[in-house]
C-alpha cells in the first residue's frame, strides 16, 4: 500500500511539474525593427522579411514595430504610422492574443536589445507568454554561418590584392566585441582578405586599413554589415569611408545592400523564430 501511495504521489508531482513547464504555442508574431526612413531599402529588407514571416507562419496574427523614435517621427510626418513595441503588443492583447513570439531584426545583442527586453518585461503581466528571439549574431554558430554566407556572396579577388570590408554600425556596449569575433572568424574560416570594421565601435576603419596595407592591399569593396542600407550606408560608407580609403591609395568599389536583402540571412532570422516556438 505504501509503495502504491508513493507511486501515485510521484506521478501527480510529475504531472504538476509538466503542467507548470507547459507554454502555449504563440498565436501572434511581432517583428521588431530599428526602422528606416529610406523607402527603397525598407522594401528590400524590412518589408521582405515581414512577408517571409507571414508566409512561414500563416496561421498566426502578424504585427511589426519600430524602436527608433526619430525614424517613427519622420515617417509620421509623411503619413506613415509605425507602432512602438509597447503599442503593438497592447494592440495584439486587445485582439485577444496572450502568447506572442517576438523577433527583432537587430544584428547584435546590444543597446537596442536591452531596451526591447526592458520594454517587454513591463508588459509581461498582461500576457501568458512573451518569447523574444535572438539577434543575428548571438551564438558562435550564428557568427560562423554569417561568415560563410557573406564570404560566399562577396568573394575577394586575391590575385589582384583585393579585399572586402564589411562595415557595421558599432556600439558603446560590450557587445561591440561581436564585430571583432566576426573579423577573426573570417580569417579562421579561410577568408583572410575579408575584414570587419565599425562606424561607431571597434574594429575601426584605421584598424582595417593597417591590416590591408600589411597584406599589400590595393582594391577594397565596401559592404554594409547593417540590416538596412539607409543613412549610414548611403553617407558614411558610400561617401566618407570611400573617400578616406581612396586617400590611402586604395581603389574602392561599393556593394550597397542591407543584410536584410540577403535570402540566406533572412532564413537565419526565420530559423530563430522557429526555434522559439514550443
Coordinates of C-alpha atoms in Angstrom, one line a residue:
X1 CA 0.0 0.0 0.0
X2 CA 2.8 2.3 0.9
X3 CA 4.5 1.7 -2.4
X4 CA 1.3 2.4 -4.3
X5 CA 0.9 5.7 -2.3
X6 CA 4.4 6.7 -3.2
X7 CA 3.8 5.8 -6.9
X8 CA 0.6 7.9 -7.1
X9 CA 2.2 10.8 -5.3
X10 CA 5.3 10.8 -7.6
X11 CA 3.0 10.6 -10.7
X12 CA 0.9 13.5 -9.6
X13 CA 4.0 15.6 -8.8
X14 CA 5.5 14.9 -12.2
X15 CA 2.2 15.8 -13.9
X16 CA 2.2 19.1 -11.9
X17 CA 5.8 19.9 -13.0
X18 CA 4.9 19.3 -16.6
X19 CA 1.9 21.5 -16.3
X20 CA 3.9 24.3 -14.9
X21 CA 6.5 24.0 -17.7
X22 CA 3.9 24.0 -20.4
X23 CA 3.9 27.0 -22.6
X24 CA 1.1 27.5 -25.0
X25 CA 2.1 27.9 -28.7
X26 CA 2.1 31.6 -29.8
X27 CA -0.9 32.9 -31.6
X28 CA 0.8 36.1 -33.0
X29 CA 4.2 37.2 -34.3
X30 CA 5.7 40.6 -33.7
X31 CA 8.6 41.6 -35.9
X32 CA 10.6 44.5 -34.3
X33 CA 12.9 46.7 -36.4
X34 CA 15.1 49.7 -35.6
X35 CA 13.5 51.2 -38.7
X36 CA 14.5 53.4 -41.6
X37 CA 13.2 56.4 -43.4
X38 CA 14.5 55.2 -46.8
X39 CA 11.7 53.6 -48.8
X40 CA 14.0 51.8 -51.2
X41 CA 15.9 49.8 -48.6
X42 CA 12.8 49.3 -46.5
X43 CA 11.1 47.4 -49.3
X44 CA 14.1 45.2 -49.8
X45 CA 14.8 44.4 -46.2
X46 CA 12.1 45.1 -43.6
X47 CA 9.1 44.5 -45.9
X48 CA 10.8 41.5 -47.3
X49 CA 11.4 39.7 -44.0
X50 CA 8.0 40.6 -42.8
X51 CA 6.5 39.0 -45.9
X52 CA 8.6 35.9 -45.3
X53 CA 7.5 35.7 -41.7
X54 CA 3.8 35.9 -42.7
X55 CA 4.4 33.1 -45.3
X56 CA 6.2 30.8 -42.8
X57 CA 3.7 31.3 -40.0
X58 CA 0.4 31.6 -41.9
X59 CA -1.9 30.6 -39.0
X60 CA -0.6 33.4 -36.7
X61 CA -1.6 37.0 -36.5
X62 CA 1.2 39.4 -37.6
X63 CA 2.4 42.8 -36.4
X64 CA 5.5 44.9 -36.7
X65 CA 7.1 47.6 -34.6
X66 CA 9.9 50.2 -34.8
X67 CA 12.2 51.2 -32.0
X68 CA 13.8 54.3 -33.4
X69 CA 11.7 57.3 -32.2
X70 CA 13.4 59.6 -34.7
X71 CA 12.5 57.3 -37.6
X72 CA 9.0 57.0 -36.3
X73 CA 8.6 60.7 -36.0
X74 CA 9.9 61.4 -39.5
X75 CA 7.7 58.7 -41.1
X76 CA 4.8 60.1 -39.1
X77 CA 5.2 63.5 -40.8
X78 CA 5.0 61.7 -44.1
X79 CA 1.7 60.0 -43.0
X80 CA 3.3 56.6 -42.3
X81 CA 2.5 55.4 -38.8
X82 CA 4.7 52.8 -37.1
X83 CA 3.9 51.2 -33.7
X84 CA 6.4 51.0 -30.9
X85 CA 6.8 47.5 -29.4
X86 CA 4.5 48.6 -26.5
X87 CA 1.8 49.9 -28.8
X88 CA 2.0 46.8 -31.0
X89 CA 1.9 44.4 -28.0
X90 CA -1.1 46.2 -26.4
X91 CA -2.9 46.1 -29.7
X92 CA -2.3 42.4 -30.0
X93 CA -3.5 41.9 -26.5
X94 CA -6.6 43.9 -27.2
X95 CA -7.3 41.5 -30.1
X96 CA -7.2 38.6 -27.7
X97 CA -3.6 37.3 -28.2
X98 CA -1.9 36.2 -25.0
X99 CA 1.1 34.3 -26.4
X100 CA 3.4 36.3 -28.6
X101 CA 6.6 35.4 -30.5
X102 CA 8.8 38.5 -30.8
X103 CA 11.7 38.5 -33.3
X104 CA 14.0 41.5 -33.7
X105 CA 15.9 42.2 -36.8
X106 CA 18.9 43.6 -34.9
X107 CA 22.4 42.4 -35.9
X108 CA 23.9 42.2 -32.4
X109 CA 22.7 41.8 -28.8
X110 CA 23.5 45.5 -27.9
X111 CA 21.7 48.5 -26.5
X112 CA 18.6 48.1 -28.7
X113 CA 18.1 44.5 -27.5
X114 CA 18.5 45.7 -23.9
X115 CA 15.8 48.3 -24.4
X116 CA 13.5 45.9 -26.1
X117 CA 13.8 43.4 -23.2
X118 CA 13.1 46.1 -20.6
X119 CA 10.1 47.4 -22.6
X120 CA 8.7 43.9 -23.0
X121 CA 9.3 42.9 -19.3
X122 CA 6.9 45.8 -18.3
X123 CA 4.1 44.1 -20.2
X124 CA 4.6 40.5 -19.2
X125 CA 1.7 40.6 -16.6
X126 CA -0.7 41.2 -19.4
X127 CA 0.3 38.0 -21.3
X128 CA 0.7 34.3 -20.7
X129 CA 4.0 34.3 -22.6
X130 CA 6.2 36.7 -24.5
X131 CA 9.1 35.0 -26.2
X132 CA 11.9 37.1 -27.7
X133 CA 14.2 35.7 -30.4
X134 CA 17.9 36.4 -30.5
X135 CA 19.6 38.9 -32.9
X136 CA 21.5 37.8 -36.0
X137 CA 24.9 37.5 -34.2
X138 CA 24.3 35.8 -30.9
X139 CA 26.0 32.4 -30.7
X140 CA 29.3 31.2 -32.1
X141 CA 27.3 29.1 -34.6
X142 CA 25.5 32.3 -35.7
X143 CA 28.8 34.0 -36.4
X144 CA 30.1 31.0 -38.3
X145 CA 27.1 30.9 -40.6
X146 CA 27.1 34.6 -41.2
X147 CA 30.8 34.4 -42.1
X148 CA 30.2 31.7 -44.7
X149 CA 27.2 33.5 -46.2
X150 CA 28.9 36.8 -46.6
X151 CA 32.3 35.5 -47.8
X152 CA 30.5 33.4 -50.5
X153 CA 28.3 36.4 -51.5
X154 CA 31.2 38.8 -51.7
X155 CA 34.4 36.9 -52.9
X156 CA 37.7 38.8 -52.8
X157 CA 39.9 39.0 -55.8
X158 CA 43.0 37.8 -54.0
X159 CA 45.2 37.6 -57.2
X160 CA 44.7 41.4 -57.6
X161 CA 45.2 42.1 -53.9
X162 CA 41.5 42.7 -53.5
X163 CA 39.9 42.9 -50.1
X164 CA 36.3 43.1 -48.8
X165 CA 35.5 45.3 -45.9
X166 CA 32.2 44.7 -44.1
X167 CA 31.1 47.9 -42.2
X168 CA 28.9 47.5 -39.1
X169 CA 27.3 50.2 -37.0
X170 CA 29.1 49.5 -33.8
X171 CA 28.0 50.2 -30.2
X172 CA 29.2 51.6 -26.9
X173 CA 28.2 48.4 -25.1
X174 CA 30.4 45.3 -24.6
X175 CA 28.5 43.7 -27.5
X176 CA 30.9 45.6 -29.8
X177 CA 33.2 42.6 -29.3
X178 CA 31.0 40.6 -31.6
X179 CA 32.4 42.6 -34.5
X180 CA 35.9 41.6 -33.5
X181 CA 34.8 38.0 -33.3
X182 CA 33.4 38.1 -36.8
X183 CA 36.5 39.7 -38.1
X184 CA 38.7 37.0 -36.5
X185 CA 36.4 34.2 -37.8
X186 CA 36.7 35.5 -41.3
X187 CA 40.4 34.6 -41.2
X188 CA 39.9 31.4 -39.1
X189 CA 37.4 30.1 -41.7
X190 CA 39.8 30.7 -44.6
X191 CA 38.8 34.2 -45.7
X192 CA 42.0 36.3 -44.9
X193 CA 41.0 39.1 -47.3
X194 CA 37.7 39.7 -45.6
X195 CA 37.6 42.2 -42.8
X196 CA 35.1 43.8 -40.4
X197 CA 35.1 47.4 -39.1
X198 CA 32.6 49.6 -37.5
X199 CA 31.4 53.2 -37.7
X200 CA 30.9 53.8 -34.0
X201 CA 32.7 50.9 -32.3
X202 CA 35.7 48.5 -32.8
X203 CA 37.4 47.4 -35.0
X204 CA 37.8 50.9 -36.6
X205 CA 38.5 51.9 -40.2
X206 CA 42.1 52.6 -39.2
X207 CA 42.4 49.0 -37.9
X208 CA 41.2 47.6 -41.2
X209 CA 43.5 50.0 -43.2
X210 CA 46.5 48.8 -41.3
X211 CA 45.6 45.1 -41.9
X212 CA 45.0 45.6 -45.6
X213 CA 48.2 47.6 -46.1
X214 CA 50.2 44.8 -44.3
X215 CA 48.8 42.4 -46.9
X216 CA 49.7 44.8 -49.8
X217 CA 46.0 45.5 -50.4
X218 CA 45.2 47.6 -53.5
X219 CA 41.5 47.3 -54.0
X220 CA 38.7 47.4 -51.4
X221 CA 35.0 46.5 -51.8
X222 CA 32.8 48.2 -49.1
X223 CA 29.8 46.2 -48.0
X224 CA 27.4 47.3 -45.2
X225 CA 27.1 45.0 -42.2
X226 CA 23.7 46.6 -41.5
X227 CA 20.2 45.2 -41.7
X228 CA 19.1 48.1 -43.8
X229 CA 21.2 50.1 -46.2
X230 CA 20.0 53.6 -45.1
X231 CA 21.8 56.7 -43.9
X232 CA 25.0 55.0 -42.7
X233 CA 25.3 53.0 -45.9
X234 CA 24.5 56.0 -48.3
X235 CA 26.5 58.6 -46.4
X236 CA 29.2 57.2 -44.0
X237 CA 30.1 54.2 -46.2
X238 CA 29.5 55.4 -49.7
X239 CA 30.9 58.8 -49.2
X240 CA 33.2 59.3 -46.1
X241 CA 34.7 55.8 -45.9
X242 CA 35.2 55.6 -49.7
X243 CA 37.0 58.9 -49.7
X244 CA 39.2 58.1 -46.8
X245 CA 40.2 54.8 -48.4
X246 CA 41.0 56.4 -51.7
X247 CA 43.2 58.9 -49.9
X248 CA 45.1 55.9 -48.6
X249 CA 45.7 54.7 -52.1
X250 CA 43.0 52.1 -52.4
X251 CA 40.7 51.6 -55.4
X252 CA 37.3 51.4 -53.9
X253 CA 34.1 49.6 -55.1
X254 CA 30.8 49.7 -53.4
X255 CA 28.3 46.9 -52.9
X256 CA 25.5 48.7 -51.1
X257 CA 22.9 46.2 -49.9
X258 CA 21.4 45.6 -46.4
X259 CA 21.8 42.3 -44.7
X260 CA 18.0 42.1 -44.8
X261 CA 18.2 41.8 -48.6
X262 CA 20.2 38.5 -48.4
X263 CA 17.9 35.5 -48.6
X264 CA 20.2 33.3 -46.5
X265 CA 20.4 36.0 -43.8
X266 CA 16.6 36.2 -43.8
X267 CA 16.4 32.5 -43.4
X268 CA 18.7 32.7 -40.3
X269 CA 16.2 35.1 -38.6
X270 CA 13.3 32.8 -39.6
X271 CA 15.0 29.8 -38.1
X272 CA 15.4 31.7 -34.9
X273 CA 11.7 32.3 -34.9
X274 CA 11.0 28.6 -35.5
X275 CA 13.4 27.7 -32.6
X276 CA 11.4 30.0 -30.4
X277 CA 8.2 28.0 -30.8
X278 CA 7.4 25.2 -28.4

